[in-house]
Amino acid sequence: MNGINTDIKRVQTVEEKKRRAVREIQKYLLALARQGMEVPRLRIDGVYGPETAEGVRIFQALMGIPVTGVVDLITWNILYSEYEGAFTGSSLSEPIYPFEGIFTDGLVRPSERGNIVYILQIMLETVAEYYDSQVKQVINGIFDEITVENLKSFQRANNLTVTGVLDRATWDVLSRLYNEYLNRE
């Protein structure tokens, strides 16, 4: 029985790794499209479907490499290089530090209200395109059930302790991803 459970967990882990890799490819192609490259603006969902394969084919054709629709090592290296090169020298967004002196215990909990919750909701909504499990968030400054579920989903996707509470570890990952998103716009 344990062998079966272990095998199932291993398969899930492999599948999740594949989804993360596909999300990374989709993120790079979307960022390049936003920078003006003539590739499709893909939805970041972690599924290597026809749209992603077509985006890869278009990218390969633009780069003058074999057009297969498959991300091999050559395609990956060029995609990554183009992605990194697209943002060299661009001005970076300034980080924000809402925990400095605001909350004595450094936690933002469900049912709280205020500017920090507005910031949390805006940031979750902004990075939601990287995650296929986020629910459409109403930006209202109230730490409601949708905010809790979106925060839990974010924590789960980033291998954080899933609490539904905004703690410093969750904030650090969220703010890093949010700033990466802004810096690649």
Coordinates of C-alpha atoms in Angstrom, one line a residue:
M1 CA 0.0 0.0 0.0
N2 CA 2.8 2.5 0.8
G3 CA 4.5 1.7 -2.4
I4 CA 1.4 2.7 -4.4
N5 CA 1.0 5.9 -2.5
T6 CA 4.6 6.8 -3.0
D7 CA 4.3 6.1 -6.7
I8 CA 1.2 8.3 -7.0
K9 CA 3.0 11.1 -5.2
R10 CA 6.0 10.7 -7.5
V11 CA 3.8 10.9 -10.6
Q12 CA 2.1 14.0 -9.2
T13 CA 5.5 15.6 -8.6
V14 CA 6.6 14.8 -12.1
E15 CA 3.4 16.2 -13.5
E16 CA 3.7 19.4 -11.4
K17 CA 7.3 19.8 -12.6
K18 CA 6.1 19.6 -16.2
R19 CA 3.4 22.1 -15.6
R20 CA 5.9 24.5 -14.0
A21 CA 8.3 24.1 -16.9
V22 CA 5.4 24.8 -19.4
R23 CA 4.3 27.9 -17.3
E24 CA 7.9 29.1 -17.5
I25 CA 7.9 28.8 -21.3
Q26 CA 4.5 30.5 -21.6
K27 CA 5.7 33.3 -19.2
Y28 CA 8.8 33.9 -21.4
L29 CA 6.8 33.9 -24.6
L30 CA 4.2 36.3 -23.1
A31 CA 6.8 38.6 -21.8
L32 CA 8.5 38.7 -25.3
A33 CA 5.1 39.4 -26.9
R34 CA 4.6 42.3 -24.5
Q35 CA 8.1 43.6 -25.5
G36 CA 7.0 43.7 -29.2
M37 CA 8.1 40.3 -30.5
E38 CA 5.6 38.9 -33.0
V39 CA 4.7 35.8 -30.9
P40 CA 1.2 35.1 -29.5
R41 CA 0.2 36.4 -26.1
L42 CA -0.3 33.1 -24.4
R43 CA -2.3 32.4 -21.3
I44 CA -0.1 31.0 -18.6
D45 CA -1.9 27.8 -17.6
G46 CA 0.8 25.2 -17.5
V47 CA -0.7 23.2 -20.4
Y48 CA 1.4 22.5 -23.5
G49 CA -1.5 22.6 -25.9
P50 CA -1.9 23.8 -29.5
E51 CA -1.6 27.5 -28.6
T52 CA 1.7 27.0 -26.8
A53 CA 3.1 24.7 -29.5
E54 CA 2.2 27.3 -32.1
G55 CA 3.8 30.1 -30.1
V56 CA 7.0 27.9 -29.9
R57 CA 6.9 27.3 -33.7
I58 CA 6.5 31.0 -34.4
F59 CA 9.4 31.8 -32.0
Q60 CA 11.6 29.1 -33.6
A61 CA 10.9 30.6 -37.1
L62 CA 11.7 34.1 -35.9
M63 CA 15.0 32.8 -34.4
G64 CA 16.0 30.9 -37.5
I65 CA 16.1 27.5 -35.7
P66 CA 14.3 24.3 -36.8
V67 CA 10.6 24.7 -36.5
T68 CA 9.3 21.8 -34.5
G69 CA 6.9 23.2 -31.9
V70 CA 9.0 21.3 -29.3
V71 CA 11.2 23.1 -26.8
D72 CA 14.5 21.3 -27.1
L73 CA 17.8 22.5 -25.5
I74 CA 18.6 24.9 -28.4
T75 CA 15.1 26.5 -28.3
W76 CA 15.2 26.7 -24.5
N77 CA 18.6 28.4 -24.5
I78 CA 17.6 31.0 -27.1
L79 CA 14.2 31.6 -25.5
Y80 CA 15.8 32.2 -22.1
S81 CA 18.5 34.4 -23.6
E82 CA 15.9 36.5 -25.5
Y83 CA 13.8 36.8 -22.4
E84 CA 16.7 37.9 -20.2
G85 CA 18.0 40.2 -23.0
A86 CA 14.6 41.9 -23.4
F87 CA 14.9 43.4 -19.9
T88 CA 18.5 44.3 -19.7
G89 CA 18.8 48.0 -18.9
S90 CA 15.2 48.5 -18.2
S91 CA 14.3 50.5 -15.1
L92 CA 13.2 48.3 -12.2
S93 CA 10.2 48.8 -10.0
E94 CA 10.9 49.9 -6.5
P95 CA 10.2 47.2 -3.9
I96 CA 7.5 48.0 -1.3
Y97 CA 7.8 47.2 2.4
P98 CA 4.4 47.3 4.0
F99 CA 5.4 45.3 7.1
E100 CA 7.8 47.9 8.4
G101 CA 6.1 49.2 11.5
I102 CA 2.6 48.4 10.5
F103 CA 1.8 45.1 12.2
T104 CA 3.4 44.1 15.4
D105 CA 3.3 40.4 14.8
G106 CA 3.9 40.7 11.0
L107 CA 0.7 38.9 10.0
V108 CA -2.3 40.0 8.1
R109 CA -5.3 37.8 8.8
P110 CA -8.7 37.1 7.3
S111 CA -11.4 39.7 8.2
E112 CA -8.8 42.5 8.4
R113 CA -9.4 45.6 6.3
G114 CA -7.3 48.4 5.0
N115 CA -4.6 49.5 2.7
I116 CA -2.4 46.5 3.3
V117 CA -5.3 44.2 2.2
Y118 CA -5.8 46.4 -1.0
I119 CA -2.1 45.9 -1.7
L120 CA -2.4 42.2 -1.1
Q121 CA -5.4 41.8 -3.4
I122 CA -3.9 43.9 -6.2
M123 CA -0.7 41.9 -6.0
L124 CA -2.5 38.5 -6.0
E125 CA -4.6 39.7 -9.0
T126 CA -1.5 40.9 -10.9
V127 CA 0.4 37.6 -10.5
A128 CA -2.7 35.5 -11.0
E129 CA -1.9 34.9 -14.7
Y130 CA 1.0 32.7 -13.5
Y131 CA -1.4 30.4 -11.7
D132 CA -4.3 28.5 -13.1
S133 CA -6.1 28.1 -9.7
Q134 CA -6.7 31.8 -8.8
V135 CA -10.3 33.0 -8.6
K136 CA -11.3 36.5 -9.9
Q137 CA -10.6 38.8 -7.0
V138 CA -12.7 41.9 -6.1
I139 CA -10.3 44.6 -4.9
N140 CA -12.1 45.9 -1.9
G141 CA -9.6 46.1 0.9
I142 CA -11.4 43.4 2.9
F143 CA -9.6 40.1 3.6
D144 CA -12.6 38.0 2.6
E145 CA -13.0 34.3 1.7
I146 CA -11.9 34.8 -2.0
T147 CA -8.7 36.6 -0.8
V148 CA -8.1 33.7 1.7
E149 CA -8.6 31.1 -1.1
N150 CA -6.4 33.0 -3.5
L151 CA -3.7 33.4 -0.9
K152 CA -3.8 29.7 0.0
S153 CA -3.6 28.8 -3.7
F154 CA -0.6 31.1 -4.0
Q155 CA 1.1 29.6 -1.0
R156 CA 0.4 26.1 -2.3
A157 CA 1.8 26.8 -5.7
N158 CA 5.0 28.3 -4.2
N159 CA 5.6 25.5 -1.7
L160 CA 4.9 27.8 1.3
T161 CA 3.0 26.8 4.5
V162 CA -0.6 27.0 3.5
T163 CA -2.4 29.1 6.1
G164 CA -4.4 31.7 4.3
V165 CA -2.6 34.3 6.5
L166 CA -0.2 36.8 5.0
D167 CA 3.0 36.2 6.8
R168 CA 6.5 37.5 6.1
A169 CA 7.6 34.4 4.1
T170 CA 4.5 34.6 1.9
W171 CA 5.0 38.4 1.5
D172 CA 8.6 37.9 0.4
V173 CA 7.7 35.5 -2.4
L174 CA 4.6 37.5 -3.5
S175 CA 6.5 40.8 -3.6
R176 CA 9.4 39.2 -5.5
L177 CA 7.0 37.7 -8.1
Y178 CA 5.0 41.0 -8.3
N179 CA 8.2 43.0 -8.9
E180 CA 9.4 40.5 -11.5
Y181 CA 6.1 40.9 -13.2
L182 CA 6.2 44.7 -13.2
N183 CA 9.8 44.7 -14.3
R184 CA 9.0 42.6 -17.3
E185 CA 6.0 44.6 -18.5

